[in-house]
CSV table of C-alpha atoms in Angstrom, one decimal:
chain,number,residue,atom,x,y,z
A,892,UNK,CA,-57.3,-20.3,31.2
A,893,UNK,CA,-54.9,-22.9,29.8
A,894,UNK,CA,-57.0,-25.8,31.2
A,895,UNK,CA,-60.1,-24.2,29.6
A,896,UNK,CA,-58.4,-24.0,26.2
A,897,UNK,CA,-57.1,-27.6,26.4
A,898,UNK,CA,-60.6,-28.8,27.2
A,899,UNK,CA,-62.1,-26.9,24.3
A,900,UNK,CA,-60.1,-29.1,21.9
A,901,UNK,CA,-61.4,-32.4,23.3
A,902,UNK,CA,-63.6,-34.0,20.6
A,903,UNK,CA,-66.2,-35.0,23.2
A,904,UNK,CA,-66.6,-31.4,24.2
A,905,UNK,CA,-67.0,-29.6,20.8
A,906,UNK,CA,-67.1,-32.4,18.3
A,907,UNK,CA,-64.3,-33.4,16.0
A,908,UNK,CA,-65.8,-31.5,13.0
A,909,UNK,CA,-65.4,-28.2,14.9
A,910,UNK,CA,-61.8,-29.0,16.0
A,911,UNK,CA,-60.3,-28.7,12.5
A,912,UNK,CA,-61.7,-25.2,12.1
A,913,UNK,CA,-59.9,-23.9,15.2
A,914,UNK,CA,-56.7,-25.9,15.3
A,915,UNK,CA,-54.4,-27.5,12.7
A,916,UNK,CA,-55.5,-31.2,12.2
A,917,UNK,CA,-53.0,-33.3,10.2
A,918,UNK,CA,-51.4,-36.7,9.6
A,919,UNK,CA,-47.8,-37.0,10.7
A,920,UNK,CA,-45.0,-39.6,11.3
A,921,UNK,CA,-43.7,-39.8,14.8
A,922,UNK,CA,-40.6,-41.8,15.7
A,923,UNK,CA,-41.4,-45.0,17.8
A,924,UNK,CA,-40.6,-45.1,21.5
A,925,UNK,CA,-37.6,-47.2,20.6
A,926,UNK,CA,-36.3,-44.8,18.0
A,927,UNK,CA,-37.0,-41.5,19.9
A,928,UNK,CA,-34.0,-41.5,22.3
A,929,UNK,CA,-31.4,-41.9,19.4
A,930,UNK,CA,-33.2,-39.2,17.4
A,931,UNK,CA,-33.0,-36.8,20.4
A,932,UNK,CA,-29.2,-37.5,20.6
A,933,UNK,CA,-28.9,-37.0,16.9
A,934,UNK,CA,-30.8,-33.7,17.2
A,935,UNK,CA,-28.1,-32.5,19.6
A,936,UNK,CA,-25.2,-33.8,17.4
A,937,UNK,CA,-26.7,-31.9,14.4
A,938,UNK,CA,-26.6,-28.6,16.3
A,939,UNK,CA,-22.9,-29.3,17.1
A,940,UNK,CA,-22.1,-30.5,13.5
A,941,UNK,CA,-23.5,-27.2,12.1
A,942,UNK,CA,-21.7,-25.2,14.7
A,943,UNK,CA,-25.0,-23.6,15.9
A,944,UNK,CA,-25.3,-22.3,19.4
A,945,UNK,CA,-28.4,-20.7,20.9
A,946,UNK,CA,-30.8,-23.0,19.1
A,947,UNK,CA,-34.1,-23.6,20.9
A,948,UNK,CA,-34.6,-27.3,20.4
A,949,UNK,CA,-38.0,-28.7,19.5
A,950,UNK,CA,-39.3,-30.8,22.4
A,951,UNK,CA,-38.9,-34.5,21.8
A,952,UNK,CA,-42.6,-35.3,22.2
A,953,UNK,CA,-43.4,-33.3,19.1
A,954,UNK,CA,-40.5,-34.3,16.8
A,955,UNK,CA,-42.4,-35.5,13.7
A,956,UNK,CA,-42.6,-35.5,9.9
A,957,UNK,CA,-45.8,-33.8,8.6
A,958,UNK,CA,-47.5,-35.8,5.8
A,959,UNK,CA,-50.8,-34.1,5.0
A,960,UNK,CA,-53.6,-32.1,6.4
A,961,UNK,CA,-56.8,-33.9,7.3
A,962,UNK,CA,-59.0,-34.1,4.2
A,963,UNK,CA,-61.2,-31.2,3.5
A,964,UNK,CA,-65.0,-31.8,3.4
A,965,UNK,CA,-66.3,-32.4,-0.1
A,966,UNK,CA,-69.7,-34.0,-0.1
A,967,UNK,CA,-69.0,-35.5,3.4
A,968,UNK,CA,-72.0,-37.6,4.5
A,969,UNK,CA,-71.0,-38.6,8.0
A,970,UNK,CA,-69.5,-36.7,11.0
A,971,UNK,CA,-65.8,-36.3,10.6
A,972,UNK,CA,-64.8,-38.8,13.3
A,973,UNK,CA,-67.0,-41.5,11.6
A,974,UNK,CA,-65.7,-40.7,8.1
A,975,UNK,CA,-62.1,-41.0,9.4
A,976,UNK,CA,-62.8,-44.3,11.1
A,977,UNK,CA,-64.2,-45.7,7.9
A,978,UNK,CA,-61.2,-44.3,6.0
A,979,UNK,CA,-58.8,-45.9,8.4
A,980,UNK,CA,-60.4,-49.3,7.7
A,981,UNK,CA,-59.8,-48.7,3.9
A,982,UNK,CA,-56.3,-47.3,4.4
A,983,UNK,CA,-53.4,-49.3,3.0
A,984,UNK,CA,-49.7,-48.4,2.6
A,985,UNK,CA,-46.5,-50.4,3.0
A,986,UNK,CA,-44.1,-49.7,5.8
A,987,UNK,CA,-40.8,-48.0,4.7
A,988,UNK,CA,-37.4,-46.8,5.9
A,989,UNK,CA,-37.2,-43.0,6.1
A,990,UNK,CA,-33.8,-41.3,5.9
A,991,UNK,CA,-33.2,-37.6,6.7
A,992,UNK,CA,-29.9,-36.2,5.6
A,993,UNK,CA,-29.9,-32.5,4.4
A,994,UNK,CA,-30.2,-29.4,6.7
A,995,UNK,CA,-32.2,-26.4,5.6
A,996,UNK,CA,-34.0,-23.5,7.0
A,997,UNK,CA,-37.8,-23.3,6.6
A,998,UNK,CA,-40.6,-21.0,7.7
A,999,UNK,CA,-41.8,-17.6,6.7
A,1000,UNK,CA,-39.1,-16.1,9.0
A,1001,UNK,CA,-36.4,-18.7,8.1
A,1002,UNK,CA,-36.0,-19.6,11.8
A,1003,UNK,CA,-36.8,-23.3,11.6
A,1004,UNK,CA,-33.8,-25.6,11.4
A,1005,UNK,CA,-35.0,-28.7,9.6
A,1006,UNK,CA,-33.4,-31.9,8.1
A,1007,UNK,CA,-35.0,-33.0,4.9
A,1008,UNK,CA,-35.6,-36.6,3.6
A,1009,UNK,CA,-33.5,-38.1,0.8
A,1010,UNK,CA,-35.0,-38.8,-2.6
A,1011,UNK,CA,-36.3,-42.3,-1.6
A,1012,UNK,CA,-37.9,-40.9,1.5
A,1013,UNK,CA,-39.6,-38.1,-0.5
A,1014,UNK,CA,-41.1,-40.7,-2.8
A,1015,UNK,CA,-42.2,-42.9,0.1
A,1016,UNK,CA,-43.8,-40.1,2.1
A,1017,UNK,CA,-45.6,-38.9,-1.1
A,1018,UNK,CA,-46.9,-42.5,-1.6
A,1019,UNK,CA,-48.2,-42.3,2.0
A,1020,UNK,CA,-49.8,-39.0,1.3
A,1021,UNK,CA,-51.6,-40.5,-1.8
A,1022,UNK,CA,-52.7,-43.5,0.3
A,1023,UNK,CA,-54.2,-41.2,2.9
A,1024,UNK,CA,-56.0,-39.2,0.2
A,1025,UNK,CA,-57.3,-42.4,-1.5
A,1026,UNK,CA,-58.6,-43.7,1.8
A,1027,UNK,CA,-60.5,-40.5,2.7
A,1028,UNK,CA,-62.0,-39.8,-0.8
A,1029,UNK,CA,-64.9,-42.3,-0.7
A,1030,UNK,CA,-66.1,-40.7,2.5
A,1031,UNK,CA,-66.3,-37.1,1.1
A,1032,UNK,CA,-62.9,-35.9,2.3
A,1033,UNK,CA,-60.5,-34.4,-0.2
A,1034,UNK,CA,-56.8,-35.0,0.8
A,1035,UNK,CA,-53.8,-33.3,-0.7
A,1036,UNK,CA,-52.1,-35.2,-3.5
A,1037,UNK,CA,-49.3,-32.7,-4.2
A,1038,UNK,CA,-45.6,-33.3,-3.6
A,1039,UNK,CA,-44.0,-32.0,-0.5
A,1040,UNK,CA,-40.5,-31.8,1.0
A,1041,UNK,CA,-40.7,-34.2,4.1
A,1042,UNK,CA,-38.6,-33.0,7.0
A,1043,UNK,CA,-38.2,-33.0,10.7
A,1044,UNK,CA,-37.9,-29.6,12.5
A,1045,UNK,CA,-35.1,-29.8,15.1
A,1046,UNK,CA,-35.2,-26.3,16.5
A,1047,UNK,CA,-35.4,-22.5,16.0
A,1048,UNK,CA,-32.8,-19.7,15.8
A,1049,UNK,CA,-32.2,-16.5,14.0
A,1050,UNK,CA,-29.6,-16.3,11.3
A,1051,UNK,CA,-29.6,-19.9,10.3
A,1052,UNK,CA,-27.2,-20.9,7.5
A,1053,UNK,CA,-28.6,-20.1,4.0
A,1054,UNK,CA,-26.9,-23.0,2.2
A,1055,UNK,CA,-28.2,-26.5,2.6
A,1056,UNK,CA,-25.7,-29.0,4.0
A,1057,UNK,CA,-25.4,-32.7,4.1
A,1058,UNK,CA,-25.5,-33.8,7.8
A,1059,UNK,CA,-25.1,-37.0,9.6
A,1060,UNK,CA,-28.1,-39.0,8.3
A,1061,UNK,CA,-30.7,-40.7,10.5
A,1062,UNK,CA,-32.9,-43.6,9.5
A,1063,UNK,CA,-36.0,-45.1,11.1
A,1064,UNK,CA,-38.8,-47.4,10.1
A,1065,UNK,CA,-42.2,-45.9,9.5
A,1066,UNK,CA,-44.8,-48.3,10.7
A,1067,UNK,CA,-47.7,-45.9,11.4
A,1068,UNK,CA,-49.1,-42.4,10.7
A,1069,UNK,CA,-50.9,-40.5,13.4
A,1070,UNK,CA,-53.8,-38.1,13.1
A,1071,UNK,CA,-53.1,-35.2,15.5
A,1072,UNK,CA,-54.5,-31.8,16.5
A,1073,UNK,CA,-51.9,-29.1,17.2
A,1074,UNK,CA,-52.6,-27.2,20.4
A,1075,UNK,CA,-51.2,-24.0,19.0
A,1076,UNK,CA,-49.3,-21.9,21.5
A,1077,UNK,CA,-48.9,-24.8,23.9
A,1078,UNK,CA,-46.2,-26.9,22.1
A,1079,UNK,CA,-48.4,-29.9,22.2
A,1080,UNK,CA,-49.9,-32.4,19.8
A,1081,UNK,CA,-53.1,-34.2,20.8
A,1082,UNK,CA,-53.0,-37.6,19.2
A,1083,UNK,CA,-56.5,-38.7,17.9
A,1084,UNK,CA,-55.8,-41.9,16.0
A,1085,UNK,CA,-53.0,-44.1,14.7
A,1086,UNK,CA,-53.3,-45.7,11.2
A,1087,UNK,CA,-50.9,-48.7,10.8
A,1088,UNK,CA,-48.8,-49.3,7.7
A,1089,UNK,CA,-48.6,-52.8,6.4
């Protein structure tokens, strides 16, 4: 059954337009292959710094910072995959350094341990979100333009601290944003495209 489900999310099986109706489809920042090992070590140090035992760590391959959902269809004239390819050609956003430095608990059940970006990172991720929305708009896709609180989810546990705390910061260069489909229930992100920052 698992293999059948995975196959059903393949764009060439059901078409990319259908995917976004059955699985979260969004743009996200992923650490580069060079940055990922030090971020995984940092993840472990944050658990120790906060004195948290029993945290279920998020797998390294899905450590990311969510930026925005794929644009919603508004007078979309081409199939979604074509519209997004055209939007990618139009997309322009400068590369930036992203620093994460404050722990918090997120989620409807407050079980997600996250580390939130600093003020400069929030501004830069918001600029990226606007650039994504601007690139999609001419092709009938309406992207979110609202402010968000960029963060990386490190793990899950009950009874996380209520108060936010400054933690050992981590910084990495954002050179691209990925379009992904979340294979819900399988702890897997299916990467569909990478849009490079300048």
